[in-house]
CSV table of C-alpha atoms in Angstrom, one decimal:
chain,number,residue,atom,x,y,z
A,4,MET,CA,88.8,95.3,-29.0
A,5,ASN,CA,88.4,91.9,-27.3
A,6,GLU,CA,85.8,92.9,-24.8
A,7,GLU,CA,82.9,91.6,-27.0
A,8,ALA,CA,84.5,88.2,-27.3
A,9,SER,CA,85.3,88.1,-23.6
A,10,SER,CA,81.7,89.0,-22.6
A,11,GLN,CA,80.5,85.9,-24.5
A,12,VAL,CA,82.7,83.5,-22.4
A,13,SER,CA,81.3,81.7,-19.4
A,14,HIS,CA,82.1,83.1,-16.0
A,15,ALA,CA,84.0,79.9,-14.9
A,16,LYS,CA,86.2,80.1,-18.0
A,17,LYS,CA,87.1,83.7,-17.2
A,18,VAL,CA,88.1,82.8,-13.6
A,19,LEU,CA,90.1,79.9,-14.8
A,20,MET,CA,91.9,82.1,-17.4
A,21,ALA,CA,92.7,84.6,-14.6
A,22,GLU,CA,94.2,81.9,-12.4
A,23,THR,CA,96.2,80.5,-15.3
A,24,VAL,CA,97.6,83.9,-16.2
A,25,ARG,CA,98.5,84.3,-12.5
A,26,LEU,CA,100.4,81.1,-12.6
A,27,VAL,CA,102.2,82.2,-15.8
A,28,GLU,CA,103.2,85.5,-14.2
A,29,SER,CA,104.5,83.8,-11.1
A,30,GLN,CA,107.4,82.8,-13.4
A,31,GLY,CA,107.8,86.4,-14.7
A,32,PRO,CA,105.5,89.4,-15.3
A,33,LEU,CA,103.9,89.7,-18.8
A,34,ASP,CA,104.1,92.9,-20.8
A,35,ASP,CA,100.6,94.3,-20.2
A,36,ALA,CA,101.1,98.0,-20.8
A,37,GLN,CA,99.0,98.1,-24.0
A,38,VAL,CA,96.3,95.9,-22.4
A,39,LEU,CA,96.0,98.2,-19.4
A,40,ARG,CA,95.8,101.3,-21.5
A,41,ALA,CA,93.1,99.8,-23.6
A,42,LEU,CA,91.1,98.7,-20.5
A,43,VAL,CA,91.3,102.2,-19.0
A,44,ALA,CA,90.4,103.8,-22.3
A,45,THR,CA,87.3,101.6,-22.8
A,46,GLY,CA,86.3,101.9,-19.2
A,47,ALA,CA,86.0,98.2,-18.6
A,48,ASP,CA,83.3,97.6,-15.9
A,49,GLY,CA,82.4,94.6,-13.8
A,50,GLY,CA,84.1,95.9,-10.6
A,51,GLN,CA,87.5,94.7,-9.5
A,52,SER,CA,87.0,91.1,-10.4
A,53,GLY,CA,85.6,92.0,-13.8
A,54,TRP,CA,88.5,94.2,-14.6
A,55,LEU,CA,91.0,91.6,-13.5
A,56,MET,CA,89.3,88.9,-15.6
A,57,SER,CA,89.2,91.2,-18.7
A,58,ARG,CA,92.9,91.8,-18.4
A,59,ALA,CA,93.7,88.1,-17.9
A,60,TRP,CA,91.5,87.2,-20.9
A,61,GLN,CA,93.3,89.5,-23.3
A,62,LEU,CA,96.7,88.4,-22.1
A,63,GLY,CA,95.5,84.8,-22.3
A,64,ARG,CA,94.5,85.3,-25.9
A,65,ARG,CA,98.0,86.6,-26.7
A,66,LEU,CA,99.4,83.4,-25.2
A,67,GLY,CA,97.0,81.1,-27.0
A,68,LEU,CA,95.3,80.0,-23.8
A,69,ASP,CA,91.8,80.7,-25.2
A,70,GLN,CA,92.5,78.2,-28.0
A,71,GLN,CA,93.8,75.7,-25.4
A,72,LEU,CA,90.6,76.1,-23.4
A,73,GLN,CA,88.6,75.6,-26.6
A,74,ARG,CA,90.5,72.3,-27.2
A,75,TRP,CA,89.8,71.3,-23.7
A,76,GLN,CA,86.0,71.8,-24.2
A,77,SER,CA,86.0,69.8,-27.4
A,78,MET,CA,88.1,67.0,-25.9
A,79,ALA,CA,86.0,66.7,-22.7
A,80,GLY,CA,83.3,64.6,-24.4
A,81,ALA,CA,85.9,62.4,-26.2
A,82,ALA,CA,87.7,61.8,-22.9
A,83,LEU,CA,84.5,60.9,-21.2
A,84,LEU,CA,83.6,58.5,-24.0
A,85,ALA,CA,87.0,56.8,-23.8
A,86,LEU,CA,86.6,56.5,-20.0
A,87,VAL,CA,83.1,55.1,-20.4
A,88,GLY,CA,84.4,52.6,-22.9
A,89,LEU,CA,87.1,51.3,-20.5
A,90,VAL,CA,84.6,51.1,-17.6
A,91,LEU,CA,82.0,49.3,-19.8
A,92,LEU,CA,84.5,46.6,-20.7
A,93,GLY,CA,85.0,46.1,-17.0
A,94,ALA,CA,81.3,46.0,-16.4
A,95,LEU,CA,80.8,43.4,-19.2
A,96,GLY,CA,83.6,41.4,-17.7
A,97,ALA,CA,82.0,41.5,-14.2
A,98,ALA,CA,78.6,40.5,-15.6
A,99,GLY,CA,80.2,37.8,-17.7
A,100,SER,CA,82.0,36.3,-14.7
A,101,VAL,CA,78.7,36.0,-12.9
A,102,VAL,CA,76.6,34.4,-15.6
A,103,HIS,CA,79.3,32.5,-17.5
A,104,SER,CA,77.8,29.7,-19.5
A,105,GLY,CA,77.5,26.4,-17.7
A,106,ARG,CA,78.2,27.7,-14.2
A,107,THR,CA,76.1,27.7,-11.1
A,108,VAL,CA,75.8,31.2,-9.7
A,109,ASN,CA,76.5,31.8,-6.1
A,110,ALA,CA,73.9,34.6,-5.6
A,111,VAL,CA,75.5,36.3,-2.6
A,112,ALA,CA,79.0,36.2,-4.1
A,113,ALA,CA,77.7,37.5,-7.4
A,114,LEU,CA,76.1,40.5,-5.7
A,115,PHE,CA,79.3,41.3,-3.9
A,116,SER,CA,81.4,41.1,-7.1
A,117,LEU,CA,78.9,43.4,-8.9
A,118,LEU,CA,78.5,46.0,-6.2
A,119,GLY,CA,81.6,45.7,-4.0
A,120,LEU,CA,84.0,48.2,-5.8
A,121,HIS,CA,81.1,50.5,-6.4
A,122,ALA,CA,80.2,50.5,-2.7
A,123,VAL,CA,83.8,51.2,-1.7
A,124,THR,CA,84.3,54.1,-4.1
A,125,LEU,CA,81.0,55.6,-3.2
A,126,ALA,CA,81.8,55.5,0.5
A,127,LEU,CA,85.1,57.2,-0.1
A,128,TRP,CA,83.4,60.0,-2.1
A,129,LEU,CA,80.9,60.6,0.6
A,130,VAL,CA,83.6,60.6,3.3
A,131,GLY,CA,85.6,63.1,1.1
A,132,LEU,CA,82.6,65.5,1.3
A,133,VAL,CA,82.8,65.6,5.1
A,134,ALA,CA,86.6,65.3,5.6
A,135,PRO,CA,88.3,66.3,2.3
A,136,TRP,CA,91.8,65.2,1.5
A,137,PRO,CA,94.0,66.3,-1.4
A,138,SER,CA,93.0,63.4,-3.6
A,139,SER,CA,89.3,63.3,-2.8
A,140,GLY,CA,86.6,64.0,-5.3
A,141,GLY,CA,86.5,60.8,-7.4
A,142,ALA,CA,89.3,58.8,-9.0
A,143,LEU,CA,87.5,58.6,-12.4
A,144,GLY,CA,87.0,62.3,-12.4
A,145,ARG,CA,90.6,63.0,-11.8
A,146,LEU,CA,91.5,60.5,-14.5
A,147,TRP,CA,89.1,62.3,-16.9
A,148,LEU,CA,90.8,65.7,-16.2
A,149,GLU,CA,94.2,64.2,-16.9
A,150,LEU,CA,92.9,62.6,-20.1
A,151,VAL,CA,91.4,65.9,-21.3
A,152,ALA,CA,94.7,67.6,-20.8
A,153,ARG,CA,96.6,65.0,-22.7
A,154,LEU,CA,94.2,64.8,-25.6
A,155,SER,CA,94.0,68.5,-26.1
A,156,ASN,CA,97.7,68.7,-27.0
A,157,GLY,CA,98.6,72.3,-27.8
A,158,ARG,CA,101.7,74.0,-26.3
A,159,LYS,CA,103.1,71.9,-23.5
A,160,ALA,CA,103.8,74.9,-21.2
A,161,ASN,CA,100.2,76.2,-21.7
A,162,ALA,CA,98.7,72.8,-21.1
A,163,ALA,CA,100.7,72.3,-17.9
A,164,ASN,CA,99.8,75.8,-16.6
A,165,LEU,CA,96.1,75.3,-17.5
A,166,LEU,CA,96.0,71.9,-15.8
A,167,GLN,CA,97.7,73.2,-12.6
A,168,ALA,CA,95.4,76.2,-12.5
A,169,SER,CA,92.4,74.0,-12.8
A,170,VAL,CA,93.5,71.8,-10.0
A,171,ASN,CA,94.3,74.8,-7.8
A,172,LEU,CA,91.0,76.4,-8.4
A,173,LEU,CA,89.0,73.2,-7.8
A,174,ARG,CA,90.8,72.6,-4.6
A,175,ARG,CA,90.6,76.2,-3.3
A,176,GLU,CA,86.9,76.5,-4.0
A,177,ARG,CA,86.0,72.9,-2.9
A,178,LEU,CA,84.6,72.1,-6.3
A,179,ALA,CA,86.6,68.9,-7.0
A,180,PRO,CA,84.1,66.6,-5.3
A,181,TRP,CA,81.3,68.0,-7.4
A,182,LEU,CA,83.0,68.1,-10.8
A,183,PHE,CA,84.9,64.9,-10.4
A,184,GLY,CA,81.9,63.3,-8.7
A,185,CYS,CA,79.6,64.2,-11.6
A,186,VAL,CA,82.0,62.5,-14.0
A,187,SER,CA,82.5,59.4,-11.8
A,188,HIS,CA,78.8,58.9,-11.0
A,189,THR,CA,77.9,59.3,-14.7
A,190,VAL,CA,80.5,56.7,-15.8
A,191,TRP,CA,79.3,54.3,-13.0
A,192,ALA,CA,75.7,54.8,-13.9
A,193,LEU,CA,76.4,54.0,-17.6
A,194,SER,CA,78.4,50.9,-16.5
A,195,PHE,CA,75.5,49.7,-14.4
A,196,VAL,CA,73.1,50.2,-17.4
A,197,VAL,CA,75.4,47.9,-19.5
A,198,MET,CA,75.8,45.5,-16.6
A,199,LEU,CA,72.0,45.2,-16.2
A,200,ALA,CA,71.5,44.7,-19.9
A,201,ALA,CA,74.0,41.9,-19.9
A,202,LEU,CA,72.4,40.2,-16.9
A,203,GLY,CA,69.0,40.6,-18.4
A,204,PHE,CA,70.1,39.1,-21.7
A,205,ALA,CA,71.9,36.2,-20.1
A,206,PHE,CA,69.0,35.4,-17.7
A,207,SER,CA,66.5,35.6,-20.6
A,208,PHE,CA,68.2,33.1,-22.9
A,209,GLN,CA,70.2,30.9,-20.6
A,210,ALA,CA,69.2,28.7,-17.6
A,211,TYR,CA,71.1,29.4,-14.4
A,212,ARG,CA,70.8,28.0,-11.0
A,213,LEU,CA,71.3,30.6,-8.2
A,214,THR,CA,72.4,29.1,-4.9
A,215,TRP,CA,74.8,29.7,-2.1
A,216,GLU,CA,78.0,28.1,-0.9
A,217,THR,CA,79.9,28.5,2.3
A,218,THR,CA,82.4,26.8,4.6
A,219,ILE,CA,82.1,28.8,7.8
A,220,LEU,CA,78.8,30.8,7.6
A,221,SER,CA,75.5,29.4,8.7
A,222,PRO,CA,72.4,29.2,6.4
A,223,ASP,CA,70.7,31.8,8.6
A,224,PHE,CA,73.2,34.4,7.5
A,225,PHE,CA,72.1,34.0,3.9
A,226,VAL,CA,68.4,34.1,4.8
A,227,THR,CA,68.9,37.4,6.8
A,228,PHE,CA,71.1,38.9,4.0
A,229,VAL,CA,68.6,38.1,1.2
A,230,ARG,CA,65.7,39.5,3.3
A,231,ALA,CA,67.6,42.7,4.1
A,232,THR,CA,68.9,43.4,0.6
A,233,GLY,CA,65.6,42.4,-1.0
A,234,TRP,CA,63.4,44.7,1.1
A,235,LEU,CA,63.9,47.9,-0.9
A,236,PRO,CA,63.8,46.3,-4.4
A,237,GLY,CA,60.6,44.5,-3.3
A,238,ALA,CA,59.1,47.7,-2.1
A,239,LEU,CA,59.8,49.2,-5.6
A,240,GLY,CA,58.2,46.3,-7.5
A,241,PHE,CA,60.9,43.8,-8.0
A,242,PRO,CA,60.0,40.1,-7.3
A,243,VAL,CA,61.6,38.9,-4.0
A,244,PRO,CA,62.2,35.1,-3.6
A,245,ASP,CA,61.0,33.1,-0.7
A,246,THR,CA,64.1,32.9,1.3
A,247,ALA,CA,63.1,29.5,2.7
A,248,THR,CA,63.8,28.0,-0.8
A,249,LEU,CA,67.4,29.0,-0.3
A,250,LEU,CA,67.8,26.2,2.2
A,251,ALA,CA,66.2,23.7,-0.1
A,252,PRO,CA,68.8,22.4,-2.6
A,253,GLY,CA,66.1,21.1,-5.0
A,254,ALA,CA,64.3,24.4,-5.4
A,255,ALA,CA,61.9,24.6,-8.4
A,256,SER,CA,63.0,26.3,-11.5
A,257,ALA,CA,60.2,28.9,-11.1
A,258,ASP,CA,62.0,30.0,-7.9
A,259,GLN,CA,65.2,30.6,-9.9
A,260,ARG,CA,63.4,33.3,-11.8
A,261,ALA,CA,62.7,35.2,-8.5
A,262,TRP,CA,66.4,34.8,-7.5
A,263,ALA,CA,67.4,36.3,-10.9
A,264,TRP,CA,65.1,39.2,-10.4
A,265,TRP,CA,66.5,39.7,-6.9
A,266,LEU,CA,70.0,40.0,-8.3
A,267,ILE,CA,68.9,42.4,-11.0
A,268,GLY,CA,66.8,44.5,-8.6
A,269,CYS,CA,69.7,44.8,-6.1
A,270,VAL,CA,72.1,46.0,-8.9
A,271,ALA,CA,69.5,48.5,-10.2
A,272,ILE,CA,68.5,49.9,-6.8
A,273,TYR,CA,71.8,49.8,-4.9
A,274,GLY,CA,74.0,50.5,-8.0
A,275,LEU,CA,72.4,52.3,-10.8
A,276,LEU,CA,69.8,54.4,-8.9
A,277,PRO,CA,72.2,56.1,-6.4
A,278,ARG,CA,74.8,56.8,-9.1
A,279,ALA,CA,72.3,58.3,-11.5
A,280,LEU,CA,70.8,60.5,-8.7
A,281,LEU,CA,74.2,61.7,-7.5
A,282,ALA,CA,75.3,62.4,-11.1
A,283,VAL,CA,72.3,64.8,-11.6
A,284,PHE,CA,72.8,66.4,-8.1
A,285,CYS,CA,76.5,66.9,-8.7
A,286,ALA,CA,75.9,68.5,-12.1
A,287,ALA,CA,73.3,70.9,-10.7
A,288,TRP,CA,75.5,71.8,-7.7
A,289,TRP,CA,78.6,72.3,-10.0
A,290,ARG,CA,76.7,74.7,-12.2
A,291,ARG,CA,75.5,76.7,-9.2
A,292,ARG,CA,78.9,76.9,-7.6
A,293,ALA,CA,80.8,77.6,-10.8
A,294,ALA,CA,78.5,80.6,-11.5
A,295,ALA,CA,79.4,81.9,-8.1
A,296,LEU,CA,83.2,81.7,-8.5
A,297,ARG,CA,85.1,84.8,-7.4
A,298,LEU,CA,88.7,85.9,-7.6
A,299,ASP,CA,90.5,86.4,-4.3
A,300,THR,CA,91.1,90.2,-4.7
A,301,ALA,CA,92.8,90.3,-1.3
A,302,ASP,CA,95.6,88.2,-2.7
A,303,PRO,CA,98.9,90.3,-3.1
A,304,TYR,CA,99.1,89.5,-6.8
A,305,TYR,CA,95.6,90.9,-7.5
A,306,ARG,CA,96.1,93.8,-5.1
A,307,GLY,CA,99.2,94.8,-7.1
A,308,LEU,CA,97.3,94.8,-10.4
A,309,LEU,CA,94.5,96.8,-8.9
A,310,ALA,CA,97.0,99.4,-7.6
A,311,ARG,CA,98.4,99.7,-11.1
A,312,ARG,CA,94.9,100.2,-12.5
A,313,ASP,CA,94.2,102.9,-9.9
A,314,ALA,CA,97.4,104.7,-10.9
A,315,LEU,CA,96.2,104.8,-14.5
A,316,GLN,CA,92.7,106.0,-13.8
A,317,PRO,CA,92.0,109.7,-14.7
A,318,ALA,CA,91.8,112.0,-11.7
A,319,ALA,CA,88.3,112.6,-10.4
A,320,VAL,CA,87.1,116.1,-11.4
A,321,VAL,CA,84.0,117.4,-9.6
A,322,ASP,CA,83.4,120.1,-12.2
A,323,ALA,CA,85.1,119.4,-15.5
A,324,GLU,CA,84.4,123.0,-16.8
A,325,GLN,CA,86.4,124.8,-14.1
A,326,PRO,CA,89.9,124.3,-12.6
A,327,TRP,CA,90.4,123.6,-8.9
A,328,GLN,CA,90.0,126.5,-6.6
A,329,ALA,CA,90.7,126.8,-2.9
A,330,ALA,CA,88.0,126.9,-0.3
A,331,ARG,CA,85.1,126.0,-2.7
A,332,PRO,CA,81.8,125.9,-0.9
A,333,GLY,CA,80.9,122.5,0.6
A,334,HIS,CA,84.5,121.2,0.7
A,335,ALA,CA,86.2,122.9,3.6
A,336,PRO,CA,84.9,124.9,6.5
A,337,VAL,CA,85.5,128.6,6.2
A,338,PRO,CA,87.5,130.1,7.7
A,339,GLY,CA,90.1,127.4,8.1
A,340,LYS,CA,92.4,127.2,11.1
A,341,GLY,CA,96.0,126.0,11.5
A,342,ALA,CA,98.5,124.5,9.0
A,343,ALA,CA,99.2,121.0,7.8
A,344,VAL,CA,102.1,119.4,5.9
A,345,VAL,CA,101.9,116.1,4.0
A,346,GLY,CA,104.9,114.4,2.6
A,347,PHE,CA,103.7,112.3,-0.4
A,348,GLU,CA,105.8,109.4,-1.8
A,349,LEU,CA,109.1,110.9,-0.6
A,350,PRO,CA,112.3,108.8,-0.7
A,351,PRO,CA,113.5,107.5,2.7
A,352,GLU,CA,116.4,109.9,2.7
A,353,LEU,CA,114.2,113.0,2.4
A,354,ALA,CA,112.5,114.3,5.6
A,355,VAL,CA,109.2,116.0,5.7
A,356,LEU,CA,109.6,119.8,6.1
A,357,SER,CA,110.1,120.8,9.7
A,358,VAL,CA,108.2,123.8,10.8
A,359,ALA,CA,108.2,125.7,14.1
A,360,GLY,CA,104.9,126.0,15.8
A,361,ASP,CA,101.8,123.8,16.0
A,362,VAL,CA,101.7,122.3,12.5
A,363,TRP,CA,99.9,119.0,11.7
A,364,SER,CA,102.3,116.8,9.8
A,365,ARG,CA,102.1,113.4,8.1
A,366,ARG,CA,104.2,111.3,5.7
A,367,ILE,CA,102.6,108.6,3.4
A,368,SER,CA,104.1,106.2,0.8
A,369,GLY,CA,101.0,106.4,-1.4
A,370,THR,CA,99.0,103.3,-0.5
A,371,SER,CA,95.3,103.4,-0.7
A,372,ALA,CA,94.9,102.9,3.0
A,373,GLU,CA,97.3,105.7,3.8
A,374,ARG,CA,95.6,108.1,1.4
A,375,SER,CA,92.2,107.4,2.8
A,376,GLU,CA,93.4,107.9,6.4
A,377,VAL,CA,95.1,111.3,5.6
A,378,LEU,CA,92.2,112.6,3.6
A,379,GLU,CA,89.8,111.7,6.4
A,380,ALA,CA,92.1,113.5,8.9
A,381,LEU,CA,92.3,116.6,6.7
A,382,ARG,CA,88.6,116.6,6.3
A,383,ALA,CA,88.2,116.7,10.1
A,384,PHE,CA,91.0,119.2,10.6
A,385,ALA,CA,90.2,121.6,7.7
A,386,PRO,CA,93.5,123.5,7.8
A,387,ALA,CA,93.8,127.1,6.6
A,388,ARG,CA,96.9,126.2,4.7
A,389,LEU,CA,98.0,122.8,3.4
A,390,LEU,CA,101.6,122.2,2.1
A,391,LEU,CA,102.1,119.1,0.0
A,392,VAL,CA,105.7,118.0,-0.2
A,393,CYS,CA,106.7,115.9,-3.3
A,394,HIS,CA,110.0,114.6,-4.6
A,395,ALA,CA,111.2,117.0,-7.3
A,396,ALA,CA,112.9,114.3,-9.4
A,397,SER,CA,109.8,112.1,-9.4
A,398,SER,CA,107.4,112.0,-12.3
A,399,PRO,CA,103.8,112.8,-11.2
A,400,ASP,CA,101.0,110.7,-12.6
A,401,ARG,CA,97.3,110.6,-12.4
A,402,GLY,CA,97.3,109.0,-9.0
A,403,THR,CA,99.4,112.0,-7.7
A,404,ALA,CA,96.9,114.4,-9.3
A,405,ARG,CA,94.0,112.7,-7.7
A,406,PHE,CA,95.5,112.8,-4.2
A,407,VAL,CA,96.6,116.4,-4.6
A,408,ARG,CA,93.2,117.4,-5.8
A,409,GLU,CA,91.3,115.6,-3.0
A,410,ALA,CA,93.6,116.8,-0.3
A,411,ALA,CA,93.4,120.4,-1.4
A,412,GLU,CA,89.6,120.2,-1.3
A,413,HIS,CA,89.8,120.1,2.5
A,414,ALA,CA,92.0,123.2,2.9
A,415,SER,CA,91.3,127.0,2.5
A,416,ALA,CA,94.6,127.3,0.5
A,417,ALA,CA,97.1,124.7,-0.8
A,418,SER,CA,100.7,124.8,-2.1
A,419,LEU,CA,103.0,122.2,-3.4
A,420,LEU,CA,106.7,122.1,-2.3
A,421,LEU,CA,109.3,120.3,-4.4
A,422,ALA,CA,111.8,118.6,-2.1
A,423,GLY,CA,115.3,117.5,-3.1
A,424,ALA,CA,119.0,118.3,-2.7
A,425,ALA,CA,118.7,120.8,-5.5
A,426,VAL,CA,115.6,121.5,-7.4
A,427,SER,CA,116.6,122.2,-11.1
A,428,PRO,CA,114.8,124.6,-13.3
A,429,GLN,CA,113.8,121.7,-15.5
A,430,ASP,CA,112.1,120.0,-12.6
A,431,ALA,CA,110.2,123.2,-11.6
A,432,ALA,CA,109.1,123.7,-15.2
A,433,ARG,CA,108.0,120.1,-15.5
A,434,TRP,CA,105.9,120.2,-12.3
A,435,THR,CA,104.4,123.6,-13.4
A,436,ASP,CA,103.3,122.1,-16.7
A,437,TRP,CA,101.9,119.1,-14.9
A,438,LEU,CA,99.8,121.3,-12.6
A,439,GLY,CA,98.4,123.1,-15.6
A,440,ALA,CA,97.6,119.9,-17.5
A,441,ALA,CA,95.9,118.5,-14.4
A,442,ARG,CA,93.9,121.7,-14.0
A,443,LEU,CA,95.5,122.5,-10.7
A,444,GLU,CA,96.6,126.0,-11.5
A,445,GLY,CA,95.2,127.3,-8.2
A,446,ILE,CA,97.9,125.4,-6.2
A,447,ALA,CA,101.1,127.4,-5.9
A,448,LEU,CA,104.4,125.7,-6.7
A,449,LEU,CA,107.3,126.3,-4.3
A,450,THR,CA,110.9,125.2,-4.9
A,451,ASP,CA,112.6,126.3,-1.7
A,452,GLU,CA,112.0,125.1,1.9
A,453,ALA,CA,112.3,128.6,3.2
A,454,ASP,CA,109.5,129.7,1.0
A,455,GLY,CA,107.4,126.7,2.3
A,456,ARG,CA,108.0,127.7,5.9
A,457,ALA,CA,107.2,131.3,5.2
A,458,TRP,CA,104.0,130.4,3.4
A,459,LEU,CA,102.9,128.2,6.3
A,460,GLU,CA,103.6,130.9,8.8
A,461,GLY,CA,100.7,132.9,7.4
A,462,ALA,CA,98.5,130.2,9.0
A,463,THR,CA,100.4,129.6,12.2
A,464,HIS,CA,100.7,133.3,13.1
A,465,GLY,CA,97.6,134.6,11.3
């Protein structure tokens, strides 16, 4: 039904949809009976995570979450452009404050004003990679995500759940620094492109005098600073001024050209270059990590869904052409020895049948771990007779049929005893019909505890 559409969706979107549906169901379970039946009928594959994501995608479509996701995708570019526009205005303002017409430019102060905020935010992002905190990952990236959520509109409840699920997933999988970092570095890189264009235009058509001013610092500080900052741009081909001219107030106009290139080179090498490289790296790492996203199937919410799926699965039949028969070759040692009693999903007030003599007895509530443990014990014990005790008033399902079939495989003979204060003829008839429908006619149905004890005595005294 919707499997084809779901298969064309990216893996990251499917995981996000599953986390969003989980958040919705934390406020109350959704009616998924029809979806579960459809998934079981179509045999949805992909393992546990694939089945959970298929269920979530179909429920999400019913809630309109797929349309909300589509709006997010269409608005992501618009939000990024809006953010870039705001940052570009700031970049133009920073460049304009440095090369304002008629002003002498303090070269060192200009460099700090152009790269100062960039250096601080970049350092915070790098620290966040090593020692993450809740708000780490890039302020511009978080602002972008909020802007996408606001621009996408849609139902307010859906938008809020989708936003919260996105934040939870990014935080849990440690993806926030890479996604938000990619957005932040991209915006910063574009702002530096505009900043460099503005500086280049101003220096090309206006005459500026780059100098230094200080009250407490010595001239040697500026010489050392210019040499240190100019080394890498000079190594990459940018002209580097003779720092001795910095101490000469009457430097020639030709030297001003070198100072202008020093300022442009520093902005390009220490501003644009690291942001561009980090934007590419974050984008590549995000794609890799997003493709490897997995649901936490050990979470109680997902374990409960998988248990419901297992209960709806058809019972495993080794040979579909023949009904179950006791002591089939290869399933239980022949002859068997001893007797075993297993109470399956009995109410707390009902005790497992007590039998005199050496009888192996267990009681299980029906969890997967308990079933596996009992089946393994029966396989090792291989009893001559196995008595399965079930609650007469309960409604057996496919999970019950699967356990009864697998348990009986390990015994030479098996019977099923209905337990309860009084087993009605209607209950007995219903269980008899169920055994026939499940192709378990070879298992005798007992309705009286005395009959169960007498049947077991054939093994304990035989």
